[in-house]
mmCIF file of C-alpha atoms in Angstrom:
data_model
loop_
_atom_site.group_PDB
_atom_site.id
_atom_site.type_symbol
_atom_site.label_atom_id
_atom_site.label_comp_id
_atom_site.label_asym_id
_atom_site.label_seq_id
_atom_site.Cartn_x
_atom_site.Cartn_y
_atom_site.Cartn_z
ATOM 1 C CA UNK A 1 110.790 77.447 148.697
ATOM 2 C CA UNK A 2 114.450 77.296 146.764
ATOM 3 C CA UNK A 3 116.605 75.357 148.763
ATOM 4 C CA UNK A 4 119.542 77.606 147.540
ATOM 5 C CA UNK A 5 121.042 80.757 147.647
ATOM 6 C CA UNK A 6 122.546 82.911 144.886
ATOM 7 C CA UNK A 7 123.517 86.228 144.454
ATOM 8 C CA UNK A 8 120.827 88.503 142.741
ATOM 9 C CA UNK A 9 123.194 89.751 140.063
ATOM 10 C CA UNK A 10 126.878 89.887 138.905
ATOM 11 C CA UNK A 11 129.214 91.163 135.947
ATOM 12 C CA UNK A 12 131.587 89.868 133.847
ATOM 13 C CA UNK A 13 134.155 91.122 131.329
ATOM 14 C CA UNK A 14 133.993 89.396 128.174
ATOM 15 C CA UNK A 15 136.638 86.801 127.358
ATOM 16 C CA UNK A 16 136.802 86.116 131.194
ATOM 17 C CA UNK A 17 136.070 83.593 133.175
ATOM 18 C CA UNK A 18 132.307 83.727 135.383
ATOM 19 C CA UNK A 19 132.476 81.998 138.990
ATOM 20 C CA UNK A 20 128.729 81.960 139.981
ATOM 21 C CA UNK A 21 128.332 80.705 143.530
ATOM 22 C CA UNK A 22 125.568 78.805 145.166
ATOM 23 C CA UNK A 23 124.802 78.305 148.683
ATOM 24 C CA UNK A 24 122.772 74.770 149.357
ATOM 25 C CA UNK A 25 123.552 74.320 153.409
ATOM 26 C CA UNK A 26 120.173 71.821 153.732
ATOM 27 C CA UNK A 27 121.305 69.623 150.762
ATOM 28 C CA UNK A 28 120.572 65.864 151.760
ATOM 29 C CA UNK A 29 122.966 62.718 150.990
ATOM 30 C CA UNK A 30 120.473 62.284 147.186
ATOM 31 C CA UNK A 31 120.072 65.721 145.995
ATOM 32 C CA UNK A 32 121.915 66.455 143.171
ATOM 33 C CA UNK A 33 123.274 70.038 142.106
ATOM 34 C CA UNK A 34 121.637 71.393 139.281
ATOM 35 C CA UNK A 35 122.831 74.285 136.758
ATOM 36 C CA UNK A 36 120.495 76.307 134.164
ATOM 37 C CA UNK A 37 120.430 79.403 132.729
ATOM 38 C CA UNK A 38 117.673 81.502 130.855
ATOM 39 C CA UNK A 39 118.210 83.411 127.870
ATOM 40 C CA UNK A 40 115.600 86.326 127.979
ATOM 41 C CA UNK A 41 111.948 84.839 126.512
ATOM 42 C CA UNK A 42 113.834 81.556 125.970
ATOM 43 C CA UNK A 43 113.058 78.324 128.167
ATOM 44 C CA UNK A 44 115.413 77.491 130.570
ATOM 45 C CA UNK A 45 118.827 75.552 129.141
ATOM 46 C CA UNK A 46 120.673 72.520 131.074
ATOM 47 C CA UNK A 47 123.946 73.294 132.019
ATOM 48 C CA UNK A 48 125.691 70.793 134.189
ATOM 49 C CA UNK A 49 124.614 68.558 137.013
ATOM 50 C CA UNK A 50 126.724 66.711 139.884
ATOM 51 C CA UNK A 51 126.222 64.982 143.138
ATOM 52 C CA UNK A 52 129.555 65.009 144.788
ATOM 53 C CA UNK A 53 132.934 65.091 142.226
ATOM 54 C CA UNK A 54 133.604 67.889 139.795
ATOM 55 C CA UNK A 55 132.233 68.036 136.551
ATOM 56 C CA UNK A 56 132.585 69.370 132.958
ATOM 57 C CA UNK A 57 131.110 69.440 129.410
ATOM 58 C CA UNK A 58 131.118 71.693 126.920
ATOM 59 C CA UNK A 59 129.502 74.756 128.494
ATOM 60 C CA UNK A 60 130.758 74.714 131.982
ATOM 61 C CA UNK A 61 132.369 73.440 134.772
ATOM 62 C CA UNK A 62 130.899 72.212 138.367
ATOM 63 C CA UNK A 63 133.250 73.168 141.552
ATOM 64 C CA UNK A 64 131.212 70.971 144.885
ATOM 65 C CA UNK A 65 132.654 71.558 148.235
ATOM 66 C CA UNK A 66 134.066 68.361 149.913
ATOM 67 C CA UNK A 67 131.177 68.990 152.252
ATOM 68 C CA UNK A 68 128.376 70.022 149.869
ATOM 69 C CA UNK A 69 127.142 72.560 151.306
ATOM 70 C CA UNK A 70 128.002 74.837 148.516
ATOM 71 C CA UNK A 71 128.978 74.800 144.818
ATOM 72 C CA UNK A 72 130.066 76.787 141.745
ATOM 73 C CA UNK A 73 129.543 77.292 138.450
ATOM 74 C CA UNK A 74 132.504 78.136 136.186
ATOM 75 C CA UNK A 75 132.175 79.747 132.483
ATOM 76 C CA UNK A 76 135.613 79.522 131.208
ATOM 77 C CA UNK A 77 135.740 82.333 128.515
ATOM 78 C CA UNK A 78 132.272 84.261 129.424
ATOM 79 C CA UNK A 79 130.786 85.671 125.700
ATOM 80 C CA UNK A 80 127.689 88.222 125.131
ATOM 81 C CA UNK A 81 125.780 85.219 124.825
ATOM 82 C CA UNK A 82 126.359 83.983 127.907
ATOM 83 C CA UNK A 83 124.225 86.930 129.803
ATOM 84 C CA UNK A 84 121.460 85.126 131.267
ATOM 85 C CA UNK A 85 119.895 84.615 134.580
ATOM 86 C CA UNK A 86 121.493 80.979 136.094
ATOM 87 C CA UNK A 87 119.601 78.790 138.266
ATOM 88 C CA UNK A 88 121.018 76.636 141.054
ATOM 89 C CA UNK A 89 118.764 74.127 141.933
ATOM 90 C CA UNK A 90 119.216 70.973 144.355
ATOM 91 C CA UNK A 91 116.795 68.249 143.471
ATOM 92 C CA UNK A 92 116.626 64.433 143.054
ATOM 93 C CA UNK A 93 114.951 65.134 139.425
ATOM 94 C CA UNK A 94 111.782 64.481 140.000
ATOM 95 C CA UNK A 95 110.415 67.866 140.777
ATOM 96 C CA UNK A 96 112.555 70.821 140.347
ATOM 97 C CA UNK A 97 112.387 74.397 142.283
ATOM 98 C CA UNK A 98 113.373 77.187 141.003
ATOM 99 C CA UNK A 99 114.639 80.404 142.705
ATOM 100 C CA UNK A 100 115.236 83.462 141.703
ATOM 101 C CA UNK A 101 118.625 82.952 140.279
ATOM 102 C CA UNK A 102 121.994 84.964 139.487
ATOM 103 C CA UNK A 103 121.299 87.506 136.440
ATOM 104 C CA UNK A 104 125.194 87.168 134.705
ATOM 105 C CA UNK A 105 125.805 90.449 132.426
ATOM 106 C CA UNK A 106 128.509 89.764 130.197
ATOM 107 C CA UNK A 107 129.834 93.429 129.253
ATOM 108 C CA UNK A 108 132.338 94.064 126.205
ATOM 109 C CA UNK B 1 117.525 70.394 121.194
ATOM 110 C CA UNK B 2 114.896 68.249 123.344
ATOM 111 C CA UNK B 3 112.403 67.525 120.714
ATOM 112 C CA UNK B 4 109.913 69.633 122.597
ATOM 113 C CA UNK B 5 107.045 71.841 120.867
ATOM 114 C CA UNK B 6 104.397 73.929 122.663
ATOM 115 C CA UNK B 7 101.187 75.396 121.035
ATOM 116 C CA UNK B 8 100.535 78.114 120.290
ATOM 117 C CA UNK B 9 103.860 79.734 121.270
ATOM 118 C CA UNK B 10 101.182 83.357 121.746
ATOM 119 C CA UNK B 11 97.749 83.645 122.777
ATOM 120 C CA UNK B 12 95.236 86.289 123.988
ATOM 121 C CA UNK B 13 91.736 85.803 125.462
ATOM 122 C CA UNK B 14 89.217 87.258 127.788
ATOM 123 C CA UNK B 15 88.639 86.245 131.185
ATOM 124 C CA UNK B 16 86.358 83.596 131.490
ATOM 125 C CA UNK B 17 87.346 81.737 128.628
ATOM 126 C CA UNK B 18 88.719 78.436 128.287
ATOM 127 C CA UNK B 19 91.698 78.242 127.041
ATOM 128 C CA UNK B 20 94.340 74.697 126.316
ATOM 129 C CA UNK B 21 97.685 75.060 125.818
ATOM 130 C CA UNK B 22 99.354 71.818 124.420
ATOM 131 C CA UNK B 23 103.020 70.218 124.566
ATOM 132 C CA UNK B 24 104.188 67.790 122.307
ATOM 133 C CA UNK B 25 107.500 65.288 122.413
ATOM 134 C CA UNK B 26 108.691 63.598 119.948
ATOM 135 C CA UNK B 27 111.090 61.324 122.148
ATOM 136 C CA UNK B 28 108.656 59.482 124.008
ATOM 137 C CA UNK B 29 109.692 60.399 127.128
ATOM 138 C CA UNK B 30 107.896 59.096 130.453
ATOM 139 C CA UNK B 31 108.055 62.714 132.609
ATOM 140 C CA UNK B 32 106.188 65.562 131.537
ATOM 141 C CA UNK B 33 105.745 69.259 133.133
ATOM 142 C CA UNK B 34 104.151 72.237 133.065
ATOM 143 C CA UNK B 35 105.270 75.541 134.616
ATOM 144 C CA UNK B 36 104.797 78.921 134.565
ATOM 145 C CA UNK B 37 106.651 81.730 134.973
ATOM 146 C CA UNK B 38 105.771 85.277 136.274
ATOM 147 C CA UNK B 39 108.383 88.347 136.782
ATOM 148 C CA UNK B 40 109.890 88.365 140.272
ATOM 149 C CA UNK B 41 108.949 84.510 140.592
ATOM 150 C CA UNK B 42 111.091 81.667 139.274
ATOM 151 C CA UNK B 43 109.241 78.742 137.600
ATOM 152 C CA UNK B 44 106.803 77.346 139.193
ATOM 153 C CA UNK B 45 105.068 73.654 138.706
ATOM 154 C CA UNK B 46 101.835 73.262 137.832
ATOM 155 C CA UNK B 47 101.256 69.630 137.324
ATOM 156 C CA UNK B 48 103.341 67.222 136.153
ATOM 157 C CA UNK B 49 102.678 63.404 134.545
ATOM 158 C CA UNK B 50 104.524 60.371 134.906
ATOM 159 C CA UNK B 51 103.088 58.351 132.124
ATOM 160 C CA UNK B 52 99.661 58.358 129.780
ATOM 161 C CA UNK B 53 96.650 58.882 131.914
ATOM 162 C CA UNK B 54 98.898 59.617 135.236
ATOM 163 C CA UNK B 55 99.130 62.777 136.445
ATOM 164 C CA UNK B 56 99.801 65.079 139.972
ATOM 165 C CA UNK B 57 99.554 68.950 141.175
ATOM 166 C CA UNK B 58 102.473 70.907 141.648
ATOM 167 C CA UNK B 59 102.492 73.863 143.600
ATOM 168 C CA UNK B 60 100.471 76.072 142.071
ATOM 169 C CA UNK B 61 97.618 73.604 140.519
ATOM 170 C CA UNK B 62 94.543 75.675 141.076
ATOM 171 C CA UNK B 63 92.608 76.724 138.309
ATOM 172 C CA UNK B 64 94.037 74.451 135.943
ATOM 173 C CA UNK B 65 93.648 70.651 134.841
ATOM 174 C CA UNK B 66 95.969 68.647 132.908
ATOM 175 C CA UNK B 67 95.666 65.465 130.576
ATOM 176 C CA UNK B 68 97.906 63.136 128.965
ATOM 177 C CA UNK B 69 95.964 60.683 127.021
ATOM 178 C CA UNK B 70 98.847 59.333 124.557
ATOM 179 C CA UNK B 71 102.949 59.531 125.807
ATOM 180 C CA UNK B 72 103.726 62.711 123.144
ATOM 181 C CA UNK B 73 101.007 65.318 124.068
ATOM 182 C CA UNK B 74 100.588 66.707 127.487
ATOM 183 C CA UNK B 75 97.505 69.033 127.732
ATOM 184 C CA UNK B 76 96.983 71.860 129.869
ATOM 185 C CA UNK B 77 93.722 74.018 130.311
ATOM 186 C CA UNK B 78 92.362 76.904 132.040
ATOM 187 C CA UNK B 79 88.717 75.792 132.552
ATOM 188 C CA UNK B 80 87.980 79.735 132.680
ATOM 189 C CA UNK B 81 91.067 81.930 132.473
ATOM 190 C CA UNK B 82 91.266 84.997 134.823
ATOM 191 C CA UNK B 83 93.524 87.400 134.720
ATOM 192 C CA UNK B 84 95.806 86.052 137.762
ATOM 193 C CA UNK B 85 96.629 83.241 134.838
ATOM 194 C CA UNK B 86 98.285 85.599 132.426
ATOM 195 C CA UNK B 87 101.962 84.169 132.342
ATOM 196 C CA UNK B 88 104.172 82.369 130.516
ATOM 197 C CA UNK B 89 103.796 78.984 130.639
ATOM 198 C CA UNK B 90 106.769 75.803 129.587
ATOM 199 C CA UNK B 91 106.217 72.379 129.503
ATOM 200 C CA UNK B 92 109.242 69.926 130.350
ATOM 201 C CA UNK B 93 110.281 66.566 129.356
ATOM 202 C CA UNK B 94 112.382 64.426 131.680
ATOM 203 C CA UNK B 95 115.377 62.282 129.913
ATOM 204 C CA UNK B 96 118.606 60.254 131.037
ATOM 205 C CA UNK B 97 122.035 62.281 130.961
ATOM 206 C CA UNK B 98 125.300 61.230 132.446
ATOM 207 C CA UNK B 99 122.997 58.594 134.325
ATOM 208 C CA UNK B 100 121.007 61.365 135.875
ATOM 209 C CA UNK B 101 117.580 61.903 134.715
ATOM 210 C CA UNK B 102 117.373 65.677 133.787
ATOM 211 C CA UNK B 103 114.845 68.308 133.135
ATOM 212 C CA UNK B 104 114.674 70.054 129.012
ATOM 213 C CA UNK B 105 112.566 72.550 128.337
ATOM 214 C CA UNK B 106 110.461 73.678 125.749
ATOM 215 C CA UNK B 107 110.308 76.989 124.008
ATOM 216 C CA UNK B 108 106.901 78.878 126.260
ATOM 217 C CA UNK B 109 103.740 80.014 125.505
ATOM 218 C CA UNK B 110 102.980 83.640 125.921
ATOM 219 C CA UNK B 111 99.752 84.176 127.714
ATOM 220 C CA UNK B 112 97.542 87.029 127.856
ATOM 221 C CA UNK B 113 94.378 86.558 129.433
ATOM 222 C CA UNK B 114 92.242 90.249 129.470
#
């Protein structure tokens, strides 16, 4: 089973800003946080990754409580093309589980 | 853009066929996957390989085998498809980002098994 929990669905006006929690309570000291998203028929994408500090590249930004026990994903200026279902998985790498996931619609 | 391809990308067949799907890397990547996903599931692992001729099960390995006999193509076949097996199915590579090794995926394979 996941080892997270997201929200089943949310909206978003276009040219905002998309805060997508996640929920990881059982995370150990070596998971890391893992971000993806899935485009309708498309594979799933890599987003953003982080173990403890903050992080951001191009596409998003990672918000980690102090304790870890829960995290955020942050789309600064959410597009169309941004609607997608987003994954929040903990994992060391090796094997990755996937839960159901957030489905982000992105309305104009 | 991962360097992944799958093959075919669409396929229908009739139960009790065999049927191999095949993922290819051109990046010569170690870690190799195959999932599939089904609606109202996430992806699920099938098997995975961590180098030519070394494989494992993932967590939903039955009714399926998988081969890796050179580090670019990992093989996976449905020794006689049923129905249950219609799905569709991505391979993964594993590669090194930000220090972290991290999961790419390929494009899917569309399966339709009658």
């Amino acid at each position: 089973d996941a080892k997270t929990t997201q929200p089943p669905s949310m909206d978003c006006a276009e040219g905002r800003a998309a805060n997508l929690p996640c929920n990881h309570s059982t995370i150990s000291g070596n998971e890391y946080v893992y971000w993806y998203r899935q485009i309708h028929s498309q594979g799933p994408q890599y987003i953003i990754h982080g173990l403890k500090n903050n992080e951001t590249n191009e596409m998003a930004s990672l918000i980690i409580t102090e304790d870890r026990k829960s995290s955020t994903l942050i789309l600064p200026h959410a597009t169309l093309r941004d609607t997608a279902v987003y994954y929040c998985i903990v994992s060391t790498s090796e094997k990755l589980v996937f839960g159901k996931g957030t489905k982000l619609t992105v309305n104009p | 853009d991962a360097g992944i391809t799958q093959s075919p990308r669409h396929k229908v067949t009739e139960t009790g066929t065999p049927v191999t799907l095949r993922c290819h890397q051109t990046e010569n990547h170690r870690y190799m996957y195959w999932y599939r996903q089904d609606p109202g599931h996430g992806l699920r692992l099938i098997h995975y390989s961590y180098g030519v001729k070394d494989t494992d099960k993932g967590e939903v390995s039955d009714g399926y085998s998988v081969s890796r006999s050179k580090t670019e193509d990992f093989l996976l076949t449905l020794e006689s498809a049923t129905s249950s097996q219609t799905s569709v199915y991505f391979c993964a590579i594993r590669k090194t980002r930000d220090s972290q090794e991290t999961q790419y995926f390929g494009p899917g394979t569309r399966l339709l098994v009658l």
